[in-house]
């Protein structure tokens, strides 16, 4: 069972007329899936999953997610890492918004078609290897210059120390999604 595919069934345009699961797969209703999403322990994780797979996004959800992630970034990253953010109003918010967009709407890697791995023929047969182009993520790599542009910064300003901070924010957002999907999968049993 793929929890991301389950959450995508919450999208408004999704209809499922099948009466039963296939091959021993249980059939979940939208109410079952919504309940599982509601059981995710972090609200930011719920909002990220709903944004990415169900297309649930409005100004209130966006504002709430930005606020929750800003609190997490400040509490979990900026204060312990002693990030100096004085004199840079809105910079963290811009980085959070760019990280959300990069995670939610990733460009698909053209080398592996978003699979994160590639098949290679060898003398022994076909071997599955991690994709070198995307590092196994399945996402098209976004350059540091493009990230700087998305954050509204010049490359020279972004590359030190903001690029490392952006990477930390990306890890935080990715981690929230992974944890949320794990909790959804557990809740659906």
PDB file of C-alpha atoms in Angstrom:
ATOM      1  CA  UNK A   1       0.000   0.000   0.000  1.00  0.00           C
ATOM      2  CA  UNK A   2       1.343   3.394  -1.005  1.00  0.00           C
ATOM      3  CA  UNK A   3       0.162   6.052   1.482  1.00  0.00           C
ATOM      4  CA  UNK A   4       0.819   8.869  -1.001  1.00  0.00           C
ATOM      5  CA  UNK A   5      -1.544   7.253  -3.522  1.00  0.00           C
ATOM      6  CA  UNK A   6      -4.118   6.833  -0.777  1.00  0.00           C
ATOM      7  CA  UNK A   7      -3.934  10.528   0.140  1.00  0.00           C
ATOM      8  CA  UNK A   8      -4.272  11.478  -3.532  1.00  0.00           C
ATOM      9  CA  UNK A   9      -7.741   9.913  -3.420  1.00  0.00           C
ATOM     10  CA  UNK A  10      -8.803  12.869  -1.254  1.00  0.00           C
ATOM     11  CA  UNK A  11      -8.437  15.196  -4.244  1.00  0.00           C
ATOM     12  CA  UNK A  12     -11.762  16.738  -5.228  1.00  0.00           C
ATOM     13  CA  UNK A  13     -11.732  15.295  -8.746  1.00  0.00           C
ATOM     14  CA  UNK A  14     -11.113  11.713  -7.644  1.00  0.00           C
ATOM     15  CA  UNK A  15     -13.905   9.176  -8.027  1.00  0.00           C
ATOM     16  CA  UNK A  16     -13.578   5.513  -7.248  1.00  0.00           C
ATOM     17  CA  UNK A  17     -16.381   3.249  -8.385  1.00  0.00           C
ATOM     18  CA  UNK A  18     -14.666  -0.030  -7.529  1.00  0.00           C
ATOM     19  CA  UNK A  19     -16.602  -2.047  -5.006  1.00  0.00           C
ATOM     20  CA  UNK A  20     -13.811  -4.106  -3.517  1.00  0.00           C
ATOM     21  CA  UNK A  21     -10.081  -4.272  -3.203  1.00  0.00           C
ATOM     22  CA  UNK A  22      -7.962  -6.344  -5.568  1.00  0.00           C
ATOM     23  CA  UNK A  23      -6.010  -9.426  -4.623  1.00  0.00           C
ATOM     24  CA  UNK A  24      -6.451  -9.100  -0.888  1.00  0.00           C
ATOM     25  CA  UNK A  25      -5.914  -5.320  -0.890  1.00  0.00           C
ATOM     26  CA  UNK A  26      -8.345  -3.623   1.477  1.00  0.00           C
ATOM     27  CA  UNK A  27     -10.614  -0.953   0.016  1.00  0.00           C
ATOM     28  CA  UNK A  28     -10.354   2.344   1.860  1.00  0.00           C
ATOM     29  CA  UNK A  29     -12.964   5.060   1.651  1.00  0.00           C
ATOM     30  CA  UNK A  30     -12.127   8.747   1.549  1.00  0.00           C
ATOM     31  CA  UNK A  31     -13.302   8.928   5.164  1.00  0.00           C
ATOM     32  CA  UNK A  32     -10.794   6.200   6.161  1.00  0.00           C
ATOM     33  CA  UNK A  33      -7.976   8.062   4.434  1.00  0.00           C
ATOM     34  CA  UNK A  34      -8.994  11.438   5.874  1.00  0.00           C
ATOM     35  CA  UNK A  35      -9.064   9.889   9.353  1.00  0.00           C
ATOM     36  CA  UNK A  36      -5.558   8.484   8.827  1.00  0.00           C
ATOM     37  CA  UNK A  37      -4.294  11.906   7.711  1.00  0.00           C
ATOM     38  CA  UNK A  38      -5.974  13.458  10.746  1.00  0.00           C
ATOM     39  CA  UNK A  39      -4.006  11.093  12.997  1.00  0.00           C
ATOM     40  CA  UNK A  40      -0.652  12.449  11.815  1.00  0.00           C
ATOM     41  CA  UNK A  41       0.929  13.925  14.928  1.00  0.00           C
ATOM     42  CA  UNK A  42       2.256  17.140  13.359  1.00  0.00           C
ATOM     43  CA  UNK A  43      -0.141  19.570  11.729  1.00  0.00           C
ATOM     44  CA  UNK A  44       2.617  20.810   9.394  1.00  0.00           C
ATOM     45  CA  UNK A  45       3.047  17.237   8.146  1.00  0.00           C
ATOM     46  CA  UNK A  46      -0.696  16.907   7.539  1.00  0.00           C
ATOM     47  CA  UNK A  47      -0.744  20.137   5.539  1.00  0.00           C
ATOM     48  CA  UNK A  48       2.305  19.161   3.475  1.00  0.00           C
ATOM     49  CA  UNK A  49       0.842  15.757   2.588  1.00  0.00           C
ATOM     50  CA  UNK A  50      -2.537  17.259   1.701  1.00  0.00           C
ATOM     51  CA  UNK A  51      -0.855  19.933  -0.418  1.00  0.00           C
ATOM     52  CA  UNK A  52       1.403  17.523  -2.272  1.00  0.00           C
ATOM     53  CA  UNK A  53      -0.979  14.651  -3.009  1.00  0.00           C
ATOM     54  CA  UNK A  54      -4.548  15.857  -2.507  1.00  0.00           C
ATOM     55  CA  UNK A  55      -4.211  19.349  -3.928  1.00  0.00           C
ATOM     56  CA  UNK A  56      -5.773  20.891  -0.813  1.00  0.00           C
ATOM     57  CA  UNK A  57      -4.453  24.410  -0.751  1.00  0.00           C
ATOM     58  CA  UNK A  58      -5.968  27.736   0.091  1.00  0.00           C
ATOM     59  CA  UNK A  59      -4.706  30.957   1.635  1.00  0.00           C
ATOM     60  CA  UNK A  60      -5.557  29.847   5.193  1.00  0.00           C
ATOM     61  CA  UNK A  61      -3.751  26.508   4.827  1.00  0.00           C
ATOM     62  CA  UNK A  62      -0.767  28.240   3.236  1.00  0.00           C
ATOM     63  CA  UNK A  63      -0.550  30.795   6.043  1.00  0.00           C
ATOM     64  CA  UNK A  64      -0.868  28.085   8.704  1.00  0.00           C
ATOM     65  CA  UNK A  65       1.813  25.898   7.104  1.00  0.00           C
ATOM     66  CA  UNK A  66       4.197  28.837   6.703  1.00  0.00           C
ATOM     67  CA  UNK A  67       3.666  29.827  10.354  1.00  0.00           C
ATOM     68  CA  UNK A  68       4.160  26.268  11.644  1.00  0.00           C
ATOM     69  CA  UNK A  69       7.297  25.730   9.581  1.00  0.00           C
ATOM     70  CA  UNK A  70       8.723  29.100  10.609  1.00  0.00           C
ATOM     71  CA  UNK A  71       8.296  28.107  14.266  1.00  0.00           C
ATOM     72  CA  UNK A  72       9.984  24.733  13.596  1.00  0.00           C
ATOM     73  CA  UNK A  73      12.836  26.344  11.670  1.00  0.00           C
ATOM     74  CA  UNK A  74      13.477  28.890  14.403  1.00  0.00           C
ATOM     75  CA  UNK A  75      13.152  26.397  17.287  1.00  0.00           C
ATOM     76  CA  UNK A  76      14.879  23.382  15.707  1.00  0.00           C
ATOM     77  CA  UNK A  77      17.425  24.970  13.375  1.00  0.00           C
ATOM     78  CA  UNK A  78      18.051  28.686  13.838  1.00  0.00           C
ATOM     79  CA  UNK A  79      18.395  28.878  17.619  1.00  0.00           C
ATOM     80  CA  UNK A  80      20.458  25.672  18.092  1.00  0.00           C
ATOM     81  CA  UNK A  81      22.569  26.520  15.019  1.00  0.00           C
ATOM     82  CA  UNK A  82      23.002  30.127  16.141  1.00  0.00           C
ATOM     83  CA  UNK A  83      21.842  31.470  12.798  1.00  0.00           C
ATOM     84  CA  UNK A  84      22.155  35.218  12.647  1.00  0.00           C
ATOM     85  CA  UNK A  85      18.948  36.413  11.008  1.00  0.00           C
ATOM     86  CA  UNK A  86      18.879  40.009  12.188  1.00  0.00           C
ATOM     87  CA  UNK A  87      18.480  42.583   9.479  1.00  0.00           C
ATOM     88  CA  UNK A  88      17.006  40.027   7.085  1.00  0.00           C
ATOM     89  CA  UNK A  89      13.245  40.393   7.456  1.00  0.00           C
ATOM     90  CA  UNK A  90      11.323  37.849   5.475  1.00  0.00           C
ATOM     91  CA  UNK A  91      14.370  35.844   4.423  1.00  0.00           C
ATOM     92  CA  UNK A  92      13.440  32.735   6.397  1.00  0.00           C
ATOM     93  CA  UNK A  93       9.837  32.981   5.204  1.00  0.00           C
ATOM     94  CA  UNK A  94      11.010  33.208   1.586  1.00  0.00           C
ATOM     95  CA  UNK A  95      13.293  30.193   2.070  1.00  0.00           C
ATOM     96  CA  UNK A  96      10.471  28.181   3.654  1.00  0.00           C
ATOM     97  CA  UNK A  97       8.088  29.050   0.808  1.00  0.00           C
ATOM     98  CA  UNK A  98      10.718  28.069  -1.784  1.00  0.00           C
ATOM     99  CA  UNK A  99      11.459  24.785   0.021  1.00  0.00           C
ATOM    100  CA  UNK A 100       7.747  23.914   0.170  1.00  0.00           C
ATOM    101  CA  UNK A 101       7.397  24.535  -3.567  1.00  0.00           C
ATOM    102  CA  UNK A 102      10.524  22.524  -4.353  1.00  0.00           C
ATOM    103  CA  UNK A 103       9.276  19.535  -2.358  1.00  0.00           C
ATOM    104  CA  UNK A 104       5.617  19.741  -3.366  1.00  0.00           C
ATOM    105  CA  UNK A 105       6.169  20.441  -7.074  1.00  0.00           C
ATOM    106  CA  UNK A 106       9.494  18.823  -7.899  1.00  0.00           C
ATOM    107  CA  UNK A 107      10.718  18.609 -11.424  1.00  0.00           C
ATOM    108  CA  UNK A 108      10.961  14.968 -12.403  1.00  0.00           C
ATOM    109  CA  UNK A 109      14.467  13.728 -13.129  1.00  0.00           C
ATOM    110  CA  UNK A 110      14.753  13.115 -16.851  1.00  0.00           C
ATOM    111  CA  UNK A 111      17.428  10.437 -16.412  1.00  0.00           C
ATOM    112  CA  UNK A 112      15.324   8.051 -14.311  1.00  0.00           C
ATOM    113  CA  UNK A 113      11.824   9.449 -15.004  1.00  0.00           C
ATOM    114  CA  UNK A 114      11.323  10.118 -11.308  1.00  0.00           C
ATOM    115  CA  UNK A 115      12.052   6.543 -10.204  1.00  0.00           C
ATOM    116  CA  UNK A 116      15.268   7.331  -8.326  1.00  0.00           C
ATOM    117  CA  UNK A 117      17.062   4.403  -9.917  1.00  0.00           C
ATOM    118  CA  UNK A 118      18.160   3.277 -13.334  1.00  0.00           C
ATOM    119  CA  UNK A 119      18.627  -0.158 -14.841  1.00  0.00           C
ATOM    120  CA  UNK A 120      22.022  -0.976 -16.267  1.00  0.00           C
ATOM    121  CA  UNK A 121      22.860  -3.958 -18.405  1.00  0.00           C
ATOM    122  CA  UNK A 122      25.993  -5.829 -17.398  1.00  0.00           C
ATOM    123  CA  UNK A 123      27.502  -9.143 -18.395  1.00  0.00           C
ATOM    124  CA  UNK A 124      25.776 -10.731 -15.390  1.00  0.00           C
ATOM    125  CA  UNK A 125      22.380  -9.317 -16.349  1.00  0.00           C
ATOM    126  CA  UNK A 126      20.374  -6.230 -15.484  1.00  0.00           C
ATOM    127  CA  UNK A 127      21.370  -4.366 -12.322  1.00  0.00           C
ATOM    128  CA  UNK A 128      19.388  -1.635 -10.597  1.00  0.00           C
ATOM    129  CA  UNK A 129      21.533   1.344  -9.594  1.00  0.00           C
ATOM    130  CA  UNK A 130      20.722   4.606  -7.876  1.00  0.00           C
ATOM    131  CA  UNK A 131      20.331   7.423 -10.377  1.00  0.00           C
ATOM    132  CA  UNK A 132      23.467   9.530 -10.534  1.00  0.00           C
ATOM    133  CA  UNK A 133      21.681  12.572 -11.985  1.00  0.00           C
ATOM    134  CA  UNK A 134      19.268  13.064  -9.066  1.00  0.00           C
ATOM    135  CA  UNK A 135      21.099  11.164  -6.329  1.00  0.00           C
ATOM    136  CA  UNK A 136      18.228   8.681  -6.011  1.00  0.00           C
ATOM    137  CA  UNK A 137      15.573  11.262  -5.109  1.00  0.00           C
ATOM    138  CA  UNK A 138      13.713  11.098  -8.429  1.00  0.00           C
ATOM    139  CA  UNK A 139      13.609  14.889  -8.441  1.00  0.00           C
ATOM    140  CA  UNK A 140      15.434  17.098 -10.869  1.00  0.00           C
ATOM    141  CA  UNK A 141      18.270  18.764  -9.055  1.00  0.00           C
ATOM    142  CA  UNK A 142      17.709  22.481  -8.505  1.00  0.00           C
ATOM    143  CA  UNK A 143      20.853  24.545  -8.790  1.00  0.00           C
ATOM    144  CA  UNK A 144      22.002  26.825  -6.015  1.00  0.00           C
ATOM    145  CA  UNK A 145      21.540  29.809  -8.308  1.00  0.00           C
ATOM    146  CA  UNK A 146      17.929  28.803  -9.001  1.00  0.00           C
ATOM    147  CA  UNK A 147      17.301  28.337  -5.280  1.00  0.00           C
ATOM    148  CA  UNK A 148      18.759  31.794  -4.620  1.00  0.00           C
ATOM    149  CA  UNK A 149      16.455  33.271  -7.273  1.00  0.00           C
ATOM    150  CA  UNK A 150      13.419  31.508  -5.751  1.00  0.00           C
ATOM    151  CA  UNK A 151      14.342  32.946  -2.353  1.00  0.00           C
ATOM    152  CA  UNK A 152      14.744  36.432  -3.778  1.00  0.00           C
ATOM    153  CA  UNK A 153      18.483  36.610  -3.116  1.00  0.00           C
ATOM    154  CA  UNK A 154      21.567  37.207  -5.165  1.00  0.00           C
ATOM    155  CA  UNK A 155      23.708  34.102  -5.638  1.00  0.00           C
ATOM    156  CA  UNK A 156      26.652  35.748  -3.866  1.00  0.00           C
ATOM    157  CA  UNK A 157      24.473  36.374  -0.800  1.00  0.00           C
ATOM    158  CA  UNK A 158      22.800  32.968  -0.902  1.00  0.00           C
ATOM    159  CA  UNK A 159      25.810  30.690  -1.233  1.00  0.00           C
ATOM    160  CA  UNK A 160      27.241  31.479   2.185  1.00  0.00           C
ATOM    161  CA  UNK A 161      25.710  30.846   4.704  1.00  0.00           C
ATOM    162  CA  UNK A 162      22.161  30.691   3.336  1.00  0.00           C
ATOM    163  CA  UNK A 163      22.636  27.683   1.019  1.00  0.00           C
ATOM    164  CA  UNK A 164      23.438  25.425   3.999  1.00  0.00           C
ATOM    165  CA  UNK A 165      20.456  26.810   5.872  1.00  0.00           C
ATOM    166  CA  UNK A 166      18.206  26.180   2.877  1.00  0.00           C
ATOM    167  CA  UNK A 167      19.437  22.557   2.775  1.00  0.00           C
ATOM    168  CA  UNK A 168      18.572  22.201   6.467  1.00  0.00           C
ATOM    169  CA  UNK A 169      15.064  23.547   5.798  1.00  0.00           C
ATOM    170  CA  UNK A 170      14.682  21.088   2.897  1.00  0.00           C
ATOM    171  CA  UNK A 171      15.686  18.190   5.179  1.00  0.00           C
ATOM    172  CA  UNK A 172      13.134  19.363   7.743  1.00  0.00           C
ATOM    173  CA  UNK A 173      10.323  19.530   5.147  1.00  0.00           C
ATOM    174  CA  UNK A 174      11.300  16.173   3.604  1.00  0.00           C
ATOM    175  CA  UNK A 175      11.427  14.605   7.053  1.00  0.00           C
ATOM    176  CA  UNK A 176       7.956  15.884   7.913  1.00  0.00           C
ATOM    177  CA  UNK A 177       6.557  14.319   4.739  1.00  0.00           C
ATOM    178  CA  UNK A 178       8.303  10.981   5.301  1.00  0.00           C
ATOM    179  CA  UNK A 179       7.148  10.828   8.934  1.00  0.00           C
ATOM    180  CA  UNK A 180       3.593  11.768   7.957  1.00  0.00           C
ATOM    181  CA  UNK A 181       3.382   9.100   5.238  1.00  0.00           C
ATOM    182  CA  UNK A 182       4.701   6.504   7.687  1.00  0.00           C
ATOM    183  CA  UNK A 183       2.024   7.475  10.216  1.00  0.00           C
ATOM    184  CA  UNK A 184      -0.689   7.349   7.532  1.00  0.00           C
ATOM    185  CA  UNK A 185       0.463   3.894   6.445  1.00  0.00           C
ATOM    186  CA  UNK A 186       0.385   2.676  10.056  1.00  0.00           C
ATOM    187  CA  UNK A 187      -3.058   4.160  10.633  1.00  0.00           C
ATOM    188  CA  UNK A 188      -4.444   2.443   7.528  1.00  0.00           C
ATOM    189  CA  UNK A 189      -2.950  -0.779   8.798  1.00  0.00           C
TER     190      UNK A 189
END
